[in-house]
Coordinates of C-alpha atoms and ligand atoms in Angstrom, one line a residue:
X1 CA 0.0 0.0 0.0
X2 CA 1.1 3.4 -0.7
X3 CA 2.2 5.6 2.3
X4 CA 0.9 9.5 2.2
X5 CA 2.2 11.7 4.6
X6 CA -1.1 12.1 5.9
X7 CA -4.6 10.4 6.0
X8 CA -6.1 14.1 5.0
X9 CA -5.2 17.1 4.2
X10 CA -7.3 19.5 4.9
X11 CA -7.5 23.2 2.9
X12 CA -8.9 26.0 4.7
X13 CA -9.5 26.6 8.6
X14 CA -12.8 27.7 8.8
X15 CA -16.0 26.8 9.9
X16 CA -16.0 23.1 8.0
X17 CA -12.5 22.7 7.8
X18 CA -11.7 22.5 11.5
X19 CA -14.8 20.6 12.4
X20 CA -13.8 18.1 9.6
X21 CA -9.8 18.2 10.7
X22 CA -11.1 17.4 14.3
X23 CA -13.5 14.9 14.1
X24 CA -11.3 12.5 11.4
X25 CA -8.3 13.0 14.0
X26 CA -10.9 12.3 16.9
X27 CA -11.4 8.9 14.6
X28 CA -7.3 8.2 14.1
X29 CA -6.5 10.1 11.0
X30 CA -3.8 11.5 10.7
X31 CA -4.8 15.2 9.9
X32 CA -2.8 18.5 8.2
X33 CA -4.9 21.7 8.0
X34 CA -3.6 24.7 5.9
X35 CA -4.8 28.1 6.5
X36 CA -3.7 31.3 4.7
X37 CA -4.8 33.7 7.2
X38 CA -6.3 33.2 10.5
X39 CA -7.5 30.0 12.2
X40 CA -11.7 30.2 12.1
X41 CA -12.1 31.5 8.9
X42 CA -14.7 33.7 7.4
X43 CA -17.1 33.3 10.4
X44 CA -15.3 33.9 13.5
X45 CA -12.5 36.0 11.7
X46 CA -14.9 38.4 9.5
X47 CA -18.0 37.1 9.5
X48 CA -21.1 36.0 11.6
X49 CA -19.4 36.8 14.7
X50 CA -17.9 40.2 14.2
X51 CA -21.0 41.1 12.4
X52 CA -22.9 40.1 15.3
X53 CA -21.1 42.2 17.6
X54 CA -21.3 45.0 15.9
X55 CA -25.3 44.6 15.6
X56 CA -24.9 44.4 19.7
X57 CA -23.9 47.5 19.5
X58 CA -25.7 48.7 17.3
X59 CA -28.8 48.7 19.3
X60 CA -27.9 50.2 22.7
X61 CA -29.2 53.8 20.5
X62 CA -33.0 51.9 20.6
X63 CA -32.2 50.9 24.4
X64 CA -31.2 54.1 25.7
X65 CA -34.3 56.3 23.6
X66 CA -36.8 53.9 24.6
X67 CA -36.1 53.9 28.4
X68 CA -37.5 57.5 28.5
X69 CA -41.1 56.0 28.6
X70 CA -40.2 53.4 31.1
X71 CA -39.6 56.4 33.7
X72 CA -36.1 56.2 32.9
X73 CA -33.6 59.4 32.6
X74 CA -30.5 58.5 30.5
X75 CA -28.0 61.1 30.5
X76 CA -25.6 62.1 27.7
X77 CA -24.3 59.5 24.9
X78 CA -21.7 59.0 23.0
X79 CA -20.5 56.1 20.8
X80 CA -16.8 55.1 20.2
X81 CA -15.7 53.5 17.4
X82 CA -12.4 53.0 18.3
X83 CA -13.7 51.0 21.2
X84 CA -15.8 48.7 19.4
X85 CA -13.3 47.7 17.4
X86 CA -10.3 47.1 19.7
X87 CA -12.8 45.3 22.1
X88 CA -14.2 43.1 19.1
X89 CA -10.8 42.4 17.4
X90 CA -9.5 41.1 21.6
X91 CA -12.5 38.7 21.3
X92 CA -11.8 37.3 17.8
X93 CA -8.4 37.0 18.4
X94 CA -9.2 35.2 22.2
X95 CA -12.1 32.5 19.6
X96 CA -8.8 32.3 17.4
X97 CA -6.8 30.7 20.1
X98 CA -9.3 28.3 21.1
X99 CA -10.0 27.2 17.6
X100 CA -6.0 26.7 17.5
X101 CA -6.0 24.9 20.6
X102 CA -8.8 22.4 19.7
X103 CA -6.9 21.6 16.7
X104 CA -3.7 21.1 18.5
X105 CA -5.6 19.2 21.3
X106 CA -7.1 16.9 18.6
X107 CA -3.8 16.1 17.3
X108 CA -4.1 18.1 14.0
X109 CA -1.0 19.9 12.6
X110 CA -1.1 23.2 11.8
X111 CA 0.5 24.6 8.3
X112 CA 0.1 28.7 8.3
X113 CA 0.4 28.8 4.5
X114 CA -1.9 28.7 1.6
X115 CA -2.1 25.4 -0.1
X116 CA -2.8 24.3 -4.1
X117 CA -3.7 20.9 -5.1
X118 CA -1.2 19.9 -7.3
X119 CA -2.5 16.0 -7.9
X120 CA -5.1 13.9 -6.2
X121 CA -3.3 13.3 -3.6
X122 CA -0.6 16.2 -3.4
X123 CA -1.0 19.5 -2.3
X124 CA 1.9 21.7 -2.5
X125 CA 2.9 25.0 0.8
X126 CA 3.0 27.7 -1.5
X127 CA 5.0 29.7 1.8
X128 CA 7.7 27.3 1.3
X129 CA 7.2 25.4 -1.7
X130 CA 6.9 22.3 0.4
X131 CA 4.9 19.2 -1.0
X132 CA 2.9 17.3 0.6
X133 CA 0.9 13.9 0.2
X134 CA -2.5 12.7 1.6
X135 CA -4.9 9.5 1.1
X136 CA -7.6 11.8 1.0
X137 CA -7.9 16.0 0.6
X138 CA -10.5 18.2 1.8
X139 CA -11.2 21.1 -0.2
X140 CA -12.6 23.8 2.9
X141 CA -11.7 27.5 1.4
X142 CA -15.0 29.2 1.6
X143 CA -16.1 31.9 -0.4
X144 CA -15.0 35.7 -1.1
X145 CA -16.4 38.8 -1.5
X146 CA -17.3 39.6 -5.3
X147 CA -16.8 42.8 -6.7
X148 CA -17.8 44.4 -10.0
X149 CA -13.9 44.8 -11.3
X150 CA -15.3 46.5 -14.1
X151 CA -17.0 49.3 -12.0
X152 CA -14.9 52.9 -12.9
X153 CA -13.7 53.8 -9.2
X154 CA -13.7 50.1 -7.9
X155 CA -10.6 50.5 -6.4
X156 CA -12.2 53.1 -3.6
X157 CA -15.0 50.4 -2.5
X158 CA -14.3 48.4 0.5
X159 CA -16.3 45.0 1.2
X160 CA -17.4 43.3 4.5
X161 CA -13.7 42.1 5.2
X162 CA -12.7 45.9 5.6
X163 CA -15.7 46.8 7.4
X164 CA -14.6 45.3 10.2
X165 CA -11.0 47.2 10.6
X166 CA -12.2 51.0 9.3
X167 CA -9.8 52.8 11.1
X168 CA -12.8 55.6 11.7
X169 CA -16.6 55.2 11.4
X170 CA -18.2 56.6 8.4
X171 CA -20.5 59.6 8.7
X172 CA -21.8 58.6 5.2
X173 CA -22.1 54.9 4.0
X174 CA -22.9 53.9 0.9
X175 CA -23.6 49.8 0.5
X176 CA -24.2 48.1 -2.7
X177 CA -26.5 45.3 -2.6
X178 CA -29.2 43.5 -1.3
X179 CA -28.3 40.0 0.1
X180 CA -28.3 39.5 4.0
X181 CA -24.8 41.5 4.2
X182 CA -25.5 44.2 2.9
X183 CA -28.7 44.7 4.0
X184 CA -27.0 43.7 7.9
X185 CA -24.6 46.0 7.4
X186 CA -26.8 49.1 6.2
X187 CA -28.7 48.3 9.5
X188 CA -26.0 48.4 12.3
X189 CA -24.0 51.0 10.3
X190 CA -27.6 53.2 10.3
X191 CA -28.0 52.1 14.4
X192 CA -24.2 53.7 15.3
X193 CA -25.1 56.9 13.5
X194 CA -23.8 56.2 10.3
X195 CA -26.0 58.0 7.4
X196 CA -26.5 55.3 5.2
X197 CA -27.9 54.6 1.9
X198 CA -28.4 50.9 0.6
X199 CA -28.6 50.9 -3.6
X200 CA -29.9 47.6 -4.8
X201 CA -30.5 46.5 -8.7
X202 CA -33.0 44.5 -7.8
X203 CA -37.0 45.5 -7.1
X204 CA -36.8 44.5 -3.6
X205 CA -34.1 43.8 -0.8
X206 CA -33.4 40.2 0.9
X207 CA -34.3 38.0 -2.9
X208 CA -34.8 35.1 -2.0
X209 CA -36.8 35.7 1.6
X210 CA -40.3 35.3 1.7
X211 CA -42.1 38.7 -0.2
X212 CA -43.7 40.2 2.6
X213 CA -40.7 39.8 5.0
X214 CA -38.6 41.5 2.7
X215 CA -41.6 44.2 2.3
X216 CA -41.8 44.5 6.0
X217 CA -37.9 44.9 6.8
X218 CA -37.8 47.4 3.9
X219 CA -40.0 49.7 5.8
X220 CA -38.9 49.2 8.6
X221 CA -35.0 49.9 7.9
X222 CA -36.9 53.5 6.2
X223 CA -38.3 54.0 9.3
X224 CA -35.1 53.7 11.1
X225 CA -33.7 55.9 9.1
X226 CA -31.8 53.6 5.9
X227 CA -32.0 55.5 2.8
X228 CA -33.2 52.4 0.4
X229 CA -32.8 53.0 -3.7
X230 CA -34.1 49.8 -5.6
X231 CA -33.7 49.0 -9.6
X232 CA -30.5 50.9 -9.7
X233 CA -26.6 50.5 -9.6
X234 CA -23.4 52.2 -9.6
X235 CA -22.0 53.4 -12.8
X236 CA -19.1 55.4 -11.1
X237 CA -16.6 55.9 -8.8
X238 CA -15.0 59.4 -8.2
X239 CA -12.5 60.7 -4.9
X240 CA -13.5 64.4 -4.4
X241 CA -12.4 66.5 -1.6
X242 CA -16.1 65.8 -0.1
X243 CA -15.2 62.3 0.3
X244 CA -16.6 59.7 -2.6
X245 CA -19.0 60.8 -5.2
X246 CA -20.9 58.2 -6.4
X247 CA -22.7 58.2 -9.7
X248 CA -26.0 55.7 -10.2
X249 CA -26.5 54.4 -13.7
X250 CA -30.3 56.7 -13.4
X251 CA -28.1 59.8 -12.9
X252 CA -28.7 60.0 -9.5
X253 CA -25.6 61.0 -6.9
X254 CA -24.4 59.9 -3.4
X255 CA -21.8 61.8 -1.4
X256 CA -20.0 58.6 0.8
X257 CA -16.8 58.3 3.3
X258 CA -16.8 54.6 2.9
X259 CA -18.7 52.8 0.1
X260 CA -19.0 49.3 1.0
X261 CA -19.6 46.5 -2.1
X262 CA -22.0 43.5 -1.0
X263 CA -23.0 42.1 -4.2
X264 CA -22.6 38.2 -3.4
X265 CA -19.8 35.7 -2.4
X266 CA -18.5 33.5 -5.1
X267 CA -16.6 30.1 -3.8
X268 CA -12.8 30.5 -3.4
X269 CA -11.3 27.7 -5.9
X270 CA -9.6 30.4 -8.2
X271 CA -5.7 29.1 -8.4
X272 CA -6.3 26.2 -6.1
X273 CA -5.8 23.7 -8.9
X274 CA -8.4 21.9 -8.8
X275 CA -9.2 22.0 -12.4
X276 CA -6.0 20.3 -13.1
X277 CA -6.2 17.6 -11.0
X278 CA -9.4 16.9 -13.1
X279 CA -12.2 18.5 -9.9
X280 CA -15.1 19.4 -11.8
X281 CA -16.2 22.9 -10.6
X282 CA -20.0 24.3 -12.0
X283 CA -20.5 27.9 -13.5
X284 CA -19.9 29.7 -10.8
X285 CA -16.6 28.1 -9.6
X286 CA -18.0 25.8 -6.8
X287 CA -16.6 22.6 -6.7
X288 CA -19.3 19.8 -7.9
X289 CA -20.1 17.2 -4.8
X290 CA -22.2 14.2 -4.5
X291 CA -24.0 13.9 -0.8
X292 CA -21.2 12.7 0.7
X293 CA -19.4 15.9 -0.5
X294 CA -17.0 13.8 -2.7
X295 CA -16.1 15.7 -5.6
X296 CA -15.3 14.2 -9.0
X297 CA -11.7 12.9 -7.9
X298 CA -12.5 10.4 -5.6
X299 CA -9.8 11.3 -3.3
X300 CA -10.9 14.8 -3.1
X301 CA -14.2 16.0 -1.2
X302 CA -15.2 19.6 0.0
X303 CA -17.5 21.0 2.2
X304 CA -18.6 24.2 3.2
X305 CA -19.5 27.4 1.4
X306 CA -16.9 26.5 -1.9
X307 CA -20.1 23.8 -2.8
X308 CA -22.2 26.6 -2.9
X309 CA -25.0 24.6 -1.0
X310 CA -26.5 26.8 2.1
X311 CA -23.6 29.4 2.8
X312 CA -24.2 29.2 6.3
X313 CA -21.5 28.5 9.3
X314 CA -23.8 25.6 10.8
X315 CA -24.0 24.2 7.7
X316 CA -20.5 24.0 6.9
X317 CA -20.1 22.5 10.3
X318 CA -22.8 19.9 9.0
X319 CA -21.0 18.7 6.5
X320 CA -17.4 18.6 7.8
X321 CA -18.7 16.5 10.5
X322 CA -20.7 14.0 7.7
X323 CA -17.5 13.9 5.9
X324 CA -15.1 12.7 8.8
X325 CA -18.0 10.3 9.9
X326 CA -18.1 9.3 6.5
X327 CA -14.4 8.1 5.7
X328 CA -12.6 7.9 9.0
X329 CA -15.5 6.8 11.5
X330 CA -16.6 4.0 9.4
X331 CA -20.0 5.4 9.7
X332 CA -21.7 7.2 6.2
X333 CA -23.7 10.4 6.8
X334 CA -25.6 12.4 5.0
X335 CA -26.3 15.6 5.1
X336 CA -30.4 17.2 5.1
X337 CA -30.2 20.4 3.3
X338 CA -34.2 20.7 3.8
X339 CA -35.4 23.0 6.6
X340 CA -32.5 24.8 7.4
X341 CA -33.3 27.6 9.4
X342 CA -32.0 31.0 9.1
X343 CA -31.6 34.6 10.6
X344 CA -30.6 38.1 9.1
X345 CA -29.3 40.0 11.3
X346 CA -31.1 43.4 10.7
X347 CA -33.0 45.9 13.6
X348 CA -35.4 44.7 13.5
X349 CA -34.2 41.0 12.7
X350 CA -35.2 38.5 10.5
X351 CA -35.9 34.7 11.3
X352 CA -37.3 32.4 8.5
X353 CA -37.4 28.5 8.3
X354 CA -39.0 26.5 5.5
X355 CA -41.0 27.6 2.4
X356 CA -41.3 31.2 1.4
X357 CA -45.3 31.9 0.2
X358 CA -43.8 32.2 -3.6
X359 CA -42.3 28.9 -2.9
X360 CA -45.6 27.1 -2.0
X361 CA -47.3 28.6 -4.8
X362 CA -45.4 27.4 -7.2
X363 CA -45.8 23.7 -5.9
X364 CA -49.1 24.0 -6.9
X365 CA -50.8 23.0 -3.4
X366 CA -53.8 24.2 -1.8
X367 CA -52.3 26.3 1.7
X368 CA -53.3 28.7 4.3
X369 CA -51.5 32.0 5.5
X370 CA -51.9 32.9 8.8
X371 CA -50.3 36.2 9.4
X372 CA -50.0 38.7 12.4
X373 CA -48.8 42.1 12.4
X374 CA -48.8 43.7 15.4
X375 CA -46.9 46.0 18.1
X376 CA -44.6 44.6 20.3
X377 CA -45.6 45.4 23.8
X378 CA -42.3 47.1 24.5
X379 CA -42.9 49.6 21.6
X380 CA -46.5 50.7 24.0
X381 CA -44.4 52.4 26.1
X382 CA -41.7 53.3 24.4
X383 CA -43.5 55.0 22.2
X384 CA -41.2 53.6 19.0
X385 CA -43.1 53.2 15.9
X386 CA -42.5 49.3 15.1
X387 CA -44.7 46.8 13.9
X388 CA -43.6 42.9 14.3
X389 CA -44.3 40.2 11.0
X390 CA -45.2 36.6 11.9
X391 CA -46.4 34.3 9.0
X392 CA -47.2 30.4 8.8
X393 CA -47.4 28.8 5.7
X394 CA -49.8 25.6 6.3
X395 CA -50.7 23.1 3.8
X396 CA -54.0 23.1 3.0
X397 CA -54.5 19.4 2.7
X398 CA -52.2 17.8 5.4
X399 CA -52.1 20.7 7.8
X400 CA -48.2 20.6 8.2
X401 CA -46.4 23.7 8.8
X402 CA -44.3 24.5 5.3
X403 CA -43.1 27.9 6.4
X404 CA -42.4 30.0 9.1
X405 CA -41.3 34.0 9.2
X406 CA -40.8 36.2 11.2
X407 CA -39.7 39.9 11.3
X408 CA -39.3 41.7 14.9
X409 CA -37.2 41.2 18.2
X410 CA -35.5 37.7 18.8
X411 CA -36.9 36.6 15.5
X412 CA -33.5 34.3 15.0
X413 CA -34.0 33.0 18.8
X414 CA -37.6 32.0 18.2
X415 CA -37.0 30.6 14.8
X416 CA -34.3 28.2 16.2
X417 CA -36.9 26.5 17.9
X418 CA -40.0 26.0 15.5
X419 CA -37.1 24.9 13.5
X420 CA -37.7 21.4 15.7
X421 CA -40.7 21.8 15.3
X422 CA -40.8 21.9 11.7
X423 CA -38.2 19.3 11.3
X424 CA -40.5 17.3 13.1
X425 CA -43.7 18.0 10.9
X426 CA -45.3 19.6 13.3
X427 CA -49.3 21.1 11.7
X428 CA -50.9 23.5 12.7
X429 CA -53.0 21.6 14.6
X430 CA -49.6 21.3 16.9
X431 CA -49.1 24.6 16.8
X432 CA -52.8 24.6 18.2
X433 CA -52.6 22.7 20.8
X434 CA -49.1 23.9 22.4
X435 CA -50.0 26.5 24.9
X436 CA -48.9 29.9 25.1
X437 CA -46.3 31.6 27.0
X438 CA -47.8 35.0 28.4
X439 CA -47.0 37.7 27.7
X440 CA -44.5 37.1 25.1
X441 CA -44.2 37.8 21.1
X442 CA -43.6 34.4 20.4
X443 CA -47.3 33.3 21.7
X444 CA -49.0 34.7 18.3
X445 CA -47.2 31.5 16.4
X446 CA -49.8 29.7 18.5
X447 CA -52.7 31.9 18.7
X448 CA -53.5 32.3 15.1
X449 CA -57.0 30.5 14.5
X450 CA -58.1 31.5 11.7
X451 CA -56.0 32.0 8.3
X452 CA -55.5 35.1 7.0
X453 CA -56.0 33.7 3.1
X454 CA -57.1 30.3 2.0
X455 CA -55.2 29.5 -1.1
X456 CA -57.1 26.5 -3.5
X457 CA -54.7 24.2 -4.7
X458 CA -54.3 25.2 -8.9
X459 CA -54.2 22.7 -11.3
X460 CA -50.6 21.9 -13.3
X461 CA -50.9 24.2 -16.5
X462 CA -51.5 22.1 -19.3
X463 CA -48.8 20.7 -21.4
X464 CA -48.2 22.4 -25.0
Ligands
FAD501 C1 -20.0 39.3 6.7 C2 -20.5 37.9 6.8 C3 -21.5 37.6 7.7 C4 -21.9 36.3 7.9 N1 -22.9 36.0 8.8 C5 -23.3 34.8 9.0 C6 -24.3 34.5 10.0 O1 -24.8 35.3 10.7 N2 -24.7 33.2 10.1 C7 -24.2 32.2 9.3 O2 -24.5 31.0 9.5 N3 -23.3 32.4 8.4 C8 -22.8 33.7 8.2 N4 -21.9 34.0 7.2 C9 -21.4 32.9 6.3 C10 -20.4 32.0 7.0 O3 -19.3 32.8 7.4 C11 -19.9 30.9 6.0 O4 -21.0 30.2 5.6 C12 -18.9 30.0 6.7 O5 -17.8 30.7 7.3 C13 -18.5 28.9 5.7 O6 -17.5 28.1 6.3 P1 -16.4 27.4 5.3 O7 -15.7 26.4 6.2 O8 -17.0 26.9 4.1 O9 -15.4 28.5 4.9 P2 -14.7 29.8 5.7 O10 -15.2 29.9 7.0 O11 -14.8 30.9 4.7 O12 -13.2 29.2 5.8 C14 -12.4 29.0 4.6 C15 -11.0 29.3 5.1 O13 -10.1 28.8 4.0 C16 -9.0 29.7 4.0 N5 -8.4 29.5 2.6 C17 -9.0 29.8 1.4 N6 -8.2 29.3 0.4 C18 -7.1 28.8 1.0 C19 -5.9 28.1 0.5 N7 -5.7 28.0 -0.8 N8 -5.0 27.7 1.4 C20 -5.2 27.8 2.7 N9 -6.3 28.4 3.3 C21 -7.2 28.9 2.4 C22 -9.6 31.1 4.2 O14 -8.6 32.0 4.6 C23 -10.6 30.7 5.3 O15 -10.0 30.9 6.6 C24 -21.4 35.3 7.0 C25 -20.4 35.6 6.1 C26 -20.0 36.9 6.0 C27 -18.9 37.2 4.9

């Protein structure tokens, strides 16, 4: 039998990568992991947790003006960029150590240098040129930010990485975009003080959410104060003593200090050499996987956002876990993509699980909507104008539960949890019969009895 260096090597320390290194060494692998930059990757390094931070701080502004009308005086305010930043970067760097640790603990050696598949079973250090062998290689490098290189003035937009390490907070944002980030962004930017304006090409923010959540979150981000411009995009660029001048392809102009470019995330296989070694990637650059993440090469899998499949942390977790279950613990698993439950992070936040209303529709099905809007008791005294979104989506036949969203405080906490439910095929009728916690939000996903809309199933159009 051939001898590798390894059992697997694994590209990439983030989110999947790590979970996948640990486990297969937890199972007697022996395990290399190669990261270019820092140990955690795009999530704890410059992603969900950053991000969610920031969002924390973002909303001590609502805290402090609605405690007025809960007999509360709060004296003068002031926000610190500086701060946040220095206090965030100590508690990435203090998640990077443990993620280090764990690996070390699991046995795992660590390689600080960006690796390229040079074979199916070689991957070469390109820090010192070093190559190295492996029974198996697990492709784990994520995604990165895309940006319109094409765009005159690209060079002065910055994208969530440098969001996170502006040396001074913006008193004018501009954010391209309308995917979770950007639209995340726009909204803790706007909470710190940040004038911002959000310019999206599309007709609505959040595509892909279900319509009215991404009706509802648009108004309420206007009402916060989030300048919103659908159907339009940049066309220009320029420095000006003012700051940046950008131009919109309708004519319009925005002044900025930072312009920020969230347009999507595109999976990071450029230069990795995976076409070479004969890994088929699709359109977009994500490499091609069967369910057990095994890519074309049978020695080479990947997990994780470079599939393209749900770009989410847990996700990537998921499937790093499956895969070192999979070939080291003797034990095949397979990921369920279904159901996958998901927050944005916005003021007011965002948490959806199952099928969107455009989704059902299109299955053809009879269903129900039962829908709540209302004000969220805080807001009574408070006096702040905000109205909370809760929508079930219920099969009209069997009663299950095919969607559940939710706009307002704690939406991602609460959607966690009919997440079980729904994993579980819970109907309405469960929904029903599970009694309310008083007084609470969350008690309108089991108080609505009567559907908004009944929806008659519609008949397949005919063929030809
Ligand atoms: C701003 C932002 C906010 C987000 N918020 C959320 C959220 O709230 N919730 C959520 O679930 N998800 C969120 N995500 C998505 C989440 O971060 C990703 O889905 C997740 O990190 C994917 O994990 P991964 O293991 O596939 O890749 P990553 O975590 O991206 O890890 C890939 C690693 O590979 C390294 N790498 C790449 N190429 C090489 C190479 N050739 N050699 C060595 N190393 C290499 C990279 O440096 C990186 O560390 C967010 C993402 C962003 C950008």
């Amino acid at each position: 039998m051939m001898s590798h260096d390894y059992d697997l090597f694994v590209i990439g320390a983030g989110s999947g990568g790590v979970r996948a290194a640990r486990i297969a060494a937890q199972h007697g692998a022996r395990v290399a992991i190669a990261e270019e930059y820092r140990i955690g990757g795009t999530c704890v390094i410059r992603g969900c947790v950053p991000k969610k931070l920031m969002v924390y701080a973002s909303r001590f502004a609502d805290e402090f003006a609605d405690a007025a009308g809960f007999g509360w005086t709060v004296g003068e305010t002031r926000f610190d960029w500086a701060t946040l930043i220095a206090n965030k970067d100590r508690e990435i760097a203090r998640l990077e150590g443990i993620y280090r640790s764990n690996l070390a603990k699991a046995g795992v050696t660590i390689l600080e240098s960006r690796a390229v598949v040079v074979g199916p079973h070689a991957v070469e250090l390109v820090a010192t040129g070093e190559r190295i062998t492996a029974g198996t290689i697990l492709v784990a490098t994520g995604g990165r930010a895309e940006v319109d290189e094409r765009l005159d003035g690209v060079e002065h937009v910055v994208t969530s990485n440098e969001m996170f390490h502006l040396e001074h907070q913006p008193r004018r944002l501009v954010v391209a975009g309308g995917g979770y980030i950007a639209v995340e962004f726009a909204s803790l930017m706007a909470g710190l003080g940040t004038e911002t304006t959000l310019v999206y090409r599309g007709e609505e923010i959040l595509r892909g959410f279900d319509r009215e959540v991404r009706r509802h979150v648009h108004a309420e981000l206007e009402r916060r104060g989030v300048r919103i411009i659908c159907g339009d995009i940049f066309s220009r660029i320029e420095k000006t003593a003012d700051g940046l001048d950008v131009t919109l392809r309708s004519g319009g102009r925005l002044v900025a200090d930072t312009v920020m470019m969230a347009i999507g995330r595109r999976p990071n296989t450029a230069g990795l050499g995976l076409e070479a070694a004969g890994v088929a990637l699709d359109a977009k650059g994500a490499v091609v996987v069967d369910a057990q993440s095994r890519s074309s090469v049978p020695s080479i899998y990947a997990v994780g956002d470079v599939t393209d499949r749900f770009n989410l942390t847990p996700v990537a977790i998921r499937e790093g876990h499956a895969f070192a279950d999979t070939v080291f613990g003797g034990r095949p698993v397979t990921v369920d993509h279904r159901l996958v439950p998901t927050a944005v992070f916005t003021t007011p936040e965002v948490g959806t699980v199952g099928l969107t209303e455009d989704a059902v529709i299109e299955t053809g099905r009879a269903y129900d909507v039962y829908r709540a809007t209302f004000r969220p008791m805080r807001a009574t005294l408070s006096g702040r104008e905000e109205r909370m979104l809760m929508k079930l989506l219920v099969d009209g036949e069997t009663d299950r539960v095919l969607g559940c969203h939710i706009v307002g405080p704690d939406a991602g906490e609460m959607v966690q949890l009919i997440g079980i439910a729904l994993k579980m095929g819970a109907t309405k009728a469960d929904f029903d019969a599970t009694m309310a916690v008083h007084p609470t939000a969350a008690e309108e996903l089991v108080t609505m009895r009567v559907p908004s809309e009944r929806h008659p199933a519609r008949l397949p159009a005919a063929a030809g």
